[in-house]
Amino acid sequence: MPLFLLMVPIGVLLLSGCSDRSPPAALTSPFDTQQLVVATRNGPTTRYVGRDQLPTGPEHDLVTAFAESRGWSVDWRVFESTAEVIEALATGRAHLAAAGLTHLPERSERFEPGLVHGEVVQQVVCHRDDRPLPDTIKDLAGVDLQVTGDSSYVARLEELARTVPDLAFVADPSRSSEVLLTQVATREVGCTVADSSIVRMVQRYWPHLEVAMNLDQTESVGWYAAASRPDLAEATRDWRGSDPGEVAVAAMRERYYAHIGEFDFVDLRALNRRLDERLPRYLDEFRQAAEETGLSVDLLAAMAYQESHWDPQATSPTGVRGIMMLTRPTAESLGVKDRLDPREAILGGARYLADRRARLPEDIPEPDRTYLALASYNLGRAHVLDARRLARELGRDPDSWAEMREVLPLKADKRYYPQTKYGYARGYESVRYVRRIRNYRDVIDQALPD
């Protein structure tokens, strides 16, 4: 059945699709079955299938950790929109909704609020070339504004429309925030509203997206249990307040958000352009190097982009050269005869990174081991060993990148580096180096052919 338009009194256009609303059989409590049925949404801030064909994502990791803490399995019900997730919870097809849902008073009247794992701000996002962008609520009148249906954005815009009569928008439950942001970037939609966490993720792929204004103050994001499951909601809140819950939330934030940093339009626009112009020329070399070293193609490509922007003729004032920016001694030790030959340089750089990684203790978990290897590639193994020793002296975990990224800058602090074996080093640059590679890697991974 085709989508249809329905006009409602305050100027909202609601797009609605047909769906099977027949009530399913009631779910048995997870406390009895040891199986948790979870409704989530397919997206980078919720749950998705990665290039390795394994499920991943912030909500996936947290739900998995919570379920494992109770000895439960998880039955995932994955939908494409917030509206579908809400409907699944309301109609009894899920015990729990974990889909980046904002905790709203009207939702908390229908469902049982579970744990909170973050905060977001609703942001109006437009194409940066459509200046002047709206920067007040009144400026939104007359704007082609479209949002995902049954969302916190609809509730906020309905509230604003009561004071700005000309404010109108389309609420479409069939399109997610990620889809709408993509349509803004491709000029199919004027503007949309999305949570700041989603905007941060998507902007890296579509750098022409620009935040025009914030709609509201920060709001809590977390889980909801079905109205009949207050015991489940309480269990999630109790787990969130426990040490394992704190660790799981911190790990989730470190894995998915810590490396994104401030949006850099010029840098990300250049990256996205070079994905088409330069990367295809060297993709076979990255694949060969990945096959030989066991490192991933996206990691090697991201490191090479950070080093040279995929320019095989790159040269720095300090004498490092080529697509992997190798020093002459390093190149010679790796058997690289011509640093400006991209095939030789990529394979040499991959071997060098693999060696940095192999020299680290095997019990360091991934991805921390790879991040420490990248820091060693950039700063030198000796200085990273110094920083690891310093971490132990300070009572920090030398195997955790989240902790080492705070310790490495101390190699440039005169209160600390005189005590280290190898002295001063710009450890803060290595932290930035790793962060940028992680950010580039996310974008590159999505661009690689299957």
Coordinates of C-alpha atoms in Angstrom, one line a residue:
M1 CA 0.0 0.0 0.0
P2 CA 1.5 3.4 -0.9
L3 CA 2.2 6.0 1.8
F4 CA -0.4 8.6 2.3
L5 CA -0.5 12.1 3.8
L6 CA -2.7 13.2 6.7
M7 CA -3.1 16.8 7.8
V8 CA -3.3 17.3 11.6
P9 CA -4.3 20.6 13.3
I10 CA -0.9 22.1 14.2
G11 CA 0.6 21.9 10.7
V12 CA 2.2 18.5 10.9
L13 CA 2.2 16.2 7.9
L14 CA 2.3 12.6 9.1
L15 CA 3.3 9.9 6.7
S16 CA 2.0 6.5 7.7
G17 CA 2.4 3.1 6.3
C18 CA 0.3 0.1 6.8
S19 CA 1.5 -2.6 9.2
D20 CA 0.2 -5.8 10.8
R21 CA -1.2 -4.6 14.1
S22 CA -2.7 -8.0 15.1
P23 CA -1.8 -8.6 18.8
P24 CA 0.8 -11.4 19.2
A25 CA 0.8 -13.9 21.9
A26 CA 2.1 -12.4 25.2
L27 CA 5.8 -12.9 25.9
T28 CA 6.8 -14.8 28.9
S29 CA 8.9 -12.9 31.4
P30 CA 12.7 -13.1 30.7
F31 CA 13.2 -13.9 34.4
D32 CA 11.4 -17.2 33.6
T33 CA 12.7 -18.0 30.2
Q34 CA 16.2 -16.5 30.5
Q35 CA 15.7 -15.0 27.1
L36 CA 15.3 -11.2 26.6
V37 CA 13.4 -10.1 23.5
V38 CA 14.8 -6.7 22.4
A39 CA 13.4 -4.2 19.9
T40 CA 16.1 -2.1 18.3
R41 CA 16.7 0.0 15.2
N42 CA 19.2 -0.6 12.5
G43 CA 21.7 2.2 12.6
P44 CA 25.2 3.3 13.7
T45 CA 24.1 4.5 17.1
T46 CA 22.1 1.4 17.8
R47 CA 22.8 -2.0 16.2
Y48 CA 24.0 -2.9 12.8
V49 CA 25.9 -5.7 11.0
G50 CA 29.6 -4.8 10.4
R51 CA 31.9 -5.7 7.5
D52 CA 32.7 -9.0 9.3
Q53 CA 29.0 -9.9 9.1
L54 CA 28.8 -9.8 12.9
P55 CA 26.3 -7.6 14.8
T56 CA 27.8 -4.5 16.6
G57 CA 26.8 -1.0 17.7
P58 CA 26.4 0.9 21.0
E59 CA 23.0 -0.6 22.0
H60 CA 24.0 -4.1 20.8
D61 CA 27.1 -4.0 23.1
L62 CA 25.2 -2.7 26.2
V63 CA 22.3 -5.1 25.8
T64 CA 24.6 -8.0 25.3
A65 CA 26.6 -7.1 28.5
F66 CA 23.4 -6.7 30.5
A67 CA 22.0 -10.0 29.3
E68 CA 25.3 -11.8 30.0
S69 CA 25.3 -10.4 33.5
R70 CA 22.1 -12.3 34.2
G71 CA 22.9 -15.4 32.1
W72 CA 20.2 -14.6 29.5
S73 CA 20.3 -14.9 25.8
V74 CA 19.0 -12.1 23.5
D75 CA 16.4 -12.4 20.8
W76 CA 16.8 -9.3 18.6
R77 CA 13.9 -7.7 16.7
V78 CA 15.5 -5.2 14.4
F79 CA 13.5 -2.5 12.8
E80 CA 14.2 0.4 10.5
S81 CA 12.6 3.3 12.4
T82 CA 11.8 4.5 15.9
A83 CA 8.1 4.3 15.1
E84 CA 8.4 0.5 14.5
V85 CA 10.4 0.0 17.7
I86 CA 7.8 1.9 19.8
E87 CA 5.0 -0.1 18.2
A88 CA 6.8 -3.4 18.8
L89 CA 7.1 -2.5 22.5
A90 CA 3.5 -1.2 22.7
T91 CA 2.1 -4.3 21.1
G92 CA 3.9 -6.8 23.3
R93 CA 6.4 -8.1 20.7
A94 CA 9.4 -7.1 22.9
H95 CA 10.3 -7.0 26.5
L96 CA 12.7 -4.1 26.0
A97 CA 13.4 -1.3 23.6
A98 CA 17.0 -0.3 23.2
A99 CA 17.2 2.0 20.2
G100 CA 18.7 5.3 21.3
L101 CA 15.3 6.4 22.7
T102 CA 15.0 9.8 24.4
H103 CA 13.3 9.5 27.8
L104 CA 10.2 11.7 27.4
P105 CA 7.3 12.2 29.8
E106 CA 4.7 10.9 27.3
R107 CA 6.9 7.8 26.7
S108 CA 7.4 7.2 30.4
E109 CA 3.6 7.2 30.9
R110 CA 3.3 4.4 28.3
F111 CA 6.4 2.4 29.2
E112 CA 8.7 1.7 32.1
P113 CA 11.9 3.8 31.9
G114 CA 15.0 1.6 32.1
L115 CA 18.7 2.6 32.3
V116 CA 20.1 5.9 31.0
H117 CA 23.4 5.6 29.1
G118 CA 23.8 9.1 27.5
E119 CA 22.6 12.6 26.8
V120 CA 21.8 14.2 23.4
V121 CA 20.6 17.5 22.1
Q122 CA 18.0 17.7 19.3
Q123 CA 19.6 19.6 16.3
V124 CA 18.2 21.1 13.2
V125 CA 20.5 20.0 10.3
C126 CA 20.5 21.5 6.8
H127 CA 22.8 21.6 3.8
R128 CA 25.6 24.0 4.4
D129 CA 25.2 25.5 0.9
D130 CA 21.6 26.6 1.7
R131 CA 22.7 29.7 3.6
P132 CA 21.4 31.6 5.4
L133 CA 20.5 28.6 7.6
P134 CA 17.7 29.0 10.1
D135 CA 19.0 30.0 13.5
T136 CA 15.7 30.8 15.4
I137 CA 12.5 28.9 15.8
K138 CA 10.7 31.5 13.7
D139 CA 13.1 30.9 10.8
L140 CA 11.8 27.3 10.6
A141 CA 8.5 28.6 9.2
G142 CA 8.5 27.9 5.5
V143 CA 11.5 25.5 5.7
D144 CA 11.1 22.0 4.1
L145 CA 11.4 20.2 7.5
Q146 CA 11.1 16.4 7.6
V147 CA 11.6 14.2 10.6
T148 CA 11.3 10.5 11.5
G149 CA 7.8 9.7 12.9
D150 CA 6.9 8.8 16.5
S151 CA 10.1 10.4 17.6
S152 CA 11.1 12.9 20.3
Y153 CA 11.5 15.4 17.4
V154 CA 7.8 15.3 16.6
A155 CA 6.9 16.0 20.2
R156 CA 9.2 19.0 20.4
L157 CA 8.1 20.4 17.0
E158 CA 4.5 20.0 18.0
E159 CA 5.2 22.0 21.1
L160 CA 7.0 24.7 19.2
A161 CA 4.2 24.8 16.5
R162 CA 1.8 26.1 19.2
T163 CA 3.8 29.3 19.5
V164 CA 4.9 29.5 15.8
P165 CA 1.7 29.0 13.8
D166 CA 3.5 28.9 10.4
L167 CA 5.9 26.1 11.5
A168 CA 5.0 22.9 9.6
F169 CA 6.8 19.7 9.2
V170 CA 6.5 16.2 7.7
A171 CA 6.7 13.3 10.2
D172 CA 7.5 10.0 8.3
P173 CA 7.6 6.8 10.4
S174 CA 9.1 4.9 7.4
R175 CA 12.3 6.9 7.3
S176 CA 15.0 6.9 10.0
S177 CA 17.1 9.9 11.0
E178 CA 20.0 8.5 9.1
V179 CA 18.0 8.2 5.9
L180 CA 16.7 11.8 6.3
L181 CA 20.2 13.2 7.0
T182 CA 21.4 11.5 3.8
Q183 CA 18.5 13.0 1.9
V184 CA 19.4 16.5 3.3
A185 CA 22.9 15.9 2.1
T186 CA 21.7 15.0 -1.4
R187 CA 19.3 17.9 -1.5
E188 CA 16.2 15.8 -1.6
V189 CA 15.0 17.3 1.8
G190 CA 15.5 20.8 3.0
C191 CA 16.3 20.2 6.7
T192 CA 15.7 17.6 9.4
V193 CA 16.0 17.2 13.1
A194 CA 18.2 14.5 14.7
D195 CA 19.9 13.7 18.0
S196 CA 23.4 15.1 18.3
S197 CA 24.9 11.6 18.6
I198 CA 23.5 10.6 15.2
V199 CA 24.5 13.9 13.6
R200 CA 28.1 13.4 14.8
M201 CA 28.2 9.9 13.2
V202 CA 26.6 10.8 9.9
Q203 CA 28.4 14.1 9.3
R204 CA 31.6 12.3 8.7
Y205 CA 30.1 10.6 5.6
W206 CA 28.2 13.7 4.5
P207 CA 30.4 16.7 5.5
H208 CA 28.0 19.2 3.8
L209 CA 25.5 18.6 6.6
E210 CA 25.6 21.5 9.0
V211 CA 24.0 22.0 12.3
A212 CA 21.8 25.1 12.0
M213 CA 20.6 25.3 15.6
N214 CA 19.8 23.3 18.7
L215 CA 16.1 22.8 19.4
D216 CA 16.4 22.0 23.1
Q217 CA 18.5 21.4 26.1
T218 CA 20.2 18.0 26.7
E219 CA 17.9 15.0 27.1
S220 CA 18.6 11.6 28.6
V221 CA 18.8 8.6 26.2
G222 CA 18.3 5.0 27.4
W223 CA 16.0 2.0 27.4
Y224 CA 12.3 1.4 27.9
A225 CA 10.7 -1.8 29.2
A226 CA 7.1 -2.8 28.3
A227 CA 4.5 -1.3 30.7
S228 CA 4.0 -4.8 32.2
R229 CA 7.7 -5.2 33.0
P230 CA 8.6 -2.8 35.9
D231 CA 10.9 -5.5 37.3
L232 CA 12.9 -5.6 34.1
A233 CA 13.2 -1.8 34.0
E234 CA 14.4 -1.8 37.6
A235 CA 16.9 -4.6 36.8
T236 CA 18.5 -2.5 34.0
R237 CA 18.7 0.6 36.2
D238 CA 20.3 -1.4 39.0
W239 CA 22.8 -3.0 36.6
R240 CA 23.7 0.5 35.2
G241 CA 24.6 1.6 38.7
S242 CA 26.8 -1.4 39.4
D243 CA 30.5 -1.6 38.6
P244 CA 30.0 -3.9 35.6
G245 CA 27.4 -1.6 34.2
E246 CA 29.7 1.4 34.6
V247 CA 32.4 -0.5 32.9
A248 CA 30.1 -1.5 30.0
V249 CA 28.9 2.0 29.4
A250 CA 32.4 3.4 29.5
A251 CA 33.6 0.7 27.0
M252 CA 30.7 1.5 24.7
R253 CA 31.5 5.3 24.7
E254 CA 35.2 4.6 24.1
R255 CA 34.5 2.2 21.2
Y256 CA 32.0 4.2 19.3
Y257 CA 32.2 7.9 20.3
A258 CA 35.5 8.8 21.9
H259 CA 37.5 9.1 18.6
I260 CA 35.0 11.2 16.6
G261 CA 36.1 14.6 18.0
E262 CA 35.1 18.0 16.7
F263 CA 33.6 18.1 13.2
D264 CA 36.2 19.3 10.6
F265 CA 34.4 20.2 7.4
V266 CA 37.5 20.8 5.3
D267 CA 39.2 17.6 6.4
L268 CA 36.2 15.3 5.9
R269 CA 35.2 16.9 2.6
A270 CA 38.7 16.2 1.3
L271 CA 38.6 12.6 2.6
N272 CA 35.2 11.9 1.0
R273 CA 36.5 13.3 -2.3
R274 CA 39.7 11.3 -2.2
L275 CA 37.8 8.1 -1.6
D276 CA 36.7 8.3 -5.2
E277 CA 39.8 10.0 -6.7
R278 CA 42.7 8.3 -5.0
L279 CA 41.8 5.3 -2.9
P280 CA 40.9 3.0 -5.9
R281 CA 44.4 3.5 -7.3
Y282 CA 46.0 1.8 -4.3
L283 CA 43.2 -0.6 -3.1
D284 CA 45.0 -3.7 -4.5
E285 CA 48.2 -2.7 -2.7
F286 CA 46.3 -2.3 0.6
R287 CA 44.6 -5.7 0.1
Q288 CA 47.9 -7.4 -0.6
A289 CA 49.5 -5.9 2.4
A290 CA 46.5 -6.8 4.6
E291 CA 46.6 -10.4 3.4
E292 CA 50.3 -10.7 4.2
T293 CA 50.2 -9.0 7.6
G294 CA 46.8 -10.0 8.9
L295 CA 45.9 -6.3 9.4
S296 CA 42.7 -5.0 7.9
V297 CA 42.4 -3.1 4.6
D298 CA 40.4 -0.2 6.2
L299 CA 43.0 0.1 9.0
L300 CA 46.0 0.3 6.6
A301 CA 44.1 2.7 4.3
A302 CA 43.2 4.9 7.2
M303 CA 46.8 5.0 8.4
A304 CA 48.1 5.8 5.0
Y305 CA 45.5 8.6 4.6
Q306 CA 46.6 10.1 8.0
E307 CA 50.2 9.9 6.9
S308 CA 50.0 11.3 3.3
H309 CA 46.4 11.7 2.2
W310 CA 47.2 8.8 -0.2
D311 CA 49.9 10.9 -1.9
P312 CA 52.8 8.5 -2.9
Q313 CA 55.1 11.6 -3.5
A314 CA 54.5 13.1 -0.1
T315 CA 57.6 14.4 1.7
S316 CA 57.9 16.1 5.1
P317 CA 60.5 18.6 6.2
T318 CA 62.0 16.0 8.5
G319 CA 62.7 13.6 5.6
V320 CA 60.0 11.0 5.9
R321 CA 58.6 10.2 2.5
G322 CA 56.0 8.3 0.5
I323 CA 52.4 7.2 1.0
M324 CA 53.3 5.7 4.4
M325 CA 55.8 8.4 5.3
L326 CA 58.6 6.1 6.2
T327 CA 62.0 7.3 7.5
R328 CA 65.0 6.2 5.5
P329 CA 66.3 3.9 8.3
T330 CA 62.9 2.3 8.8
A331 CA 62.5 1.7 5.0
E332 CA 65.9 0.1 4.8
S333 CA 65.2 -2.2 7.7
L334 CA 62.0 -3.3 6.0
G335 CA 63.7 -3.9 2.6
V336 CA 61.9 -0.9 1.0
K337 CA 64.2 0.3 -1.8
D338 CA 62.0 3.1 -3.0
R339 CA 59.8 4.9 -0.5
L340 CA 58.0 6.7 -3.3
D341 CA 56.8 3.4 -4.9
P342 CA 53.3 2.9 -3.4
R343 CA 53.4 -0.8 -3.6
E344 CA 56.7 -1.1 -1.7
A345 CA 55.8 1.6 0.8
I346 CA 52.3 0.2 1.6
L347 CA 53.7 -3.2 2.2
G348 CA 56.6 -1.9 4.2
G349 CA 54.4 0.3 6.4
A350 CA 52.0 -2.6 7.0
R351 CA 54.9 -4.8 8.0
Y352 CA 56.2 -2.1 10.4
L353 CA 52.8 -1.7 12.0
A354 CA 52.4 -5.5 12.3
D355 CA 55.9 -5.6 14.0
R356 CA 54.9 -2.8 16.4
R357 CA 51.8 -4.8 17.3
A358 CA 53.6 -8.2 17.6
R359 CA 56.1 -6.6 20.1
L360 CA 53.3 -5.7 22.5
P361 CA 52.1 -8.3 25.1
E362 CA 49.7 -10.8 23.5
D363 CA 47.3 -10.5 26.4
I364 CA 46.4 -6.9 25.6
P365 CA 42.9 -7.0 24.3
E366 CA 41.7 -5.7 21.0
P367 CA 41.2 -3.0 19.8
D368 CA 43.6 -1.5 22.5
R369 CA 46.5 -3.5 21.2
T370 CA 46.1 -2.1 17.7
Y371 CA 45.8 1.5 19.0
L372 CA 48.9 1.1 21.1
A373 CA 50.7 -0.3 18.0
L374 CA 49.6 2.8 16.0
A375 CA 51.0 5.0 18.7
S376 CA 54.2 3.1 18.6
Y377 CA 54.3 3.5 14.8
N378 CA 53.9 7.3 15.2
L379 CA 55.9 8.0 18.4
G380 CA 58.4 5.2 18.5
R381 CA 58.3 2.0 20.5
A382 CA 60.7 3.2 23.1
H383 CA 58.5 6.2 24.1
V384 CA 55.4 4.0 24.2
L385 CA 57.2 1.6 26.6
D386 CA 58.1 4.7 28.6
A387 CA 54.5 5.7 28.8
R388 CA 53.4 2.2 29.8
R389 CA 55.9 2.2 32.6
L390 CA 54.7 5.7 33.7
A391 CA 51.1 4.4 33.6
R392 CA 51.9 1.6 36.1
E393 CA 53.6 4.1 38.4
L394 CA 50.5 6.3 38.3
G395 CA 48.2 3.4 39.0
R396 CA 46.8 3.4 35.5
D397 CA 46.2 0.5 33.2
P398 CA 48.9 0.3 30.5
D399 CA 46.9 -2.1 28.4
S400 CA 43.9 0.2 28.1
W401 CA 43.9 2.8 25.3
A402 CA 41.3 4.9 27.2
E403 CA 43.9 5.3 30.0
M404 CA 47.0 5.4 27.8
R405 CA 45.6 8.3 25.8
E406 CA 45.7 10.3 29.1
V407 CA 49.2 9.1 30.0
L408 CA 51.0 9.6 26.7
P409 CA 50.7 13.4 26.8
L410 CA 52.7 13.3 30.0
K411 CA 55.7 12.5 27.9
A412 CA 55.8 16.2 27.1
D413 CA 55.1 17.3 30.6
K414 CA 58.2 18.5 32.5
R415 CA 56.8 17.1 35.7
Y416 CA 57.0 13.6 34.3
Y417 CA 59.3 13.1 31.2
P418 CA 62.6 13.7 33.1
Q419 CA 61.8 10.5 35.1
T420 CA 61.4 8.4 31.9
K421 CA 64.2 6.5 30.2
Y422 CA 63.9 8.1 26.8
G423 CA 62.8 11.6 27.9
Y424 CA 60.7 14.1 26.1
A425 CA 58.2 13.1 23.3
R426 CA 55.1 14.7 21.9
G427 CA 52.8 12.0 23.2
Y428 CA 49.8 14.3 22.6
E429 CA 50.4 14.0 18.9
S430 CA 50.2 10.2 19.0
V431 CA 46.8 10.5 20.8
R432 CA 45.6 12.8 18.0
Y433 CA 47.2 10.5 15.4
V434 CA 45.3 7.4 16.7
R435 CA 42.0 9.4 17.1
R436 CA 42.1 10.6 13.5
I437 CA 42.9 7.1 12.1
R438 CA 40.0 5.7 14.0
N439 CA 37.7 8.4 12.6
Y440 CA 39.0 7.9 9.0
R441 CA 38.7 4.2 9.3
D442 CA 35.0 4.4 10.1
V443 CA 34.4 6.4 6.9
I444 CA 36.7 4.3 4.7
D445 CA 35.1 1.1 5.9
Q446 CA 31.8 2.2 4.6
A447 CA 33.3 3.1 1.2
L448 CA 35.1 -0.1 0.6
P449 CA 33.5 -2.5 -1.9
D450 CA 32.2 -5.7 -0.5

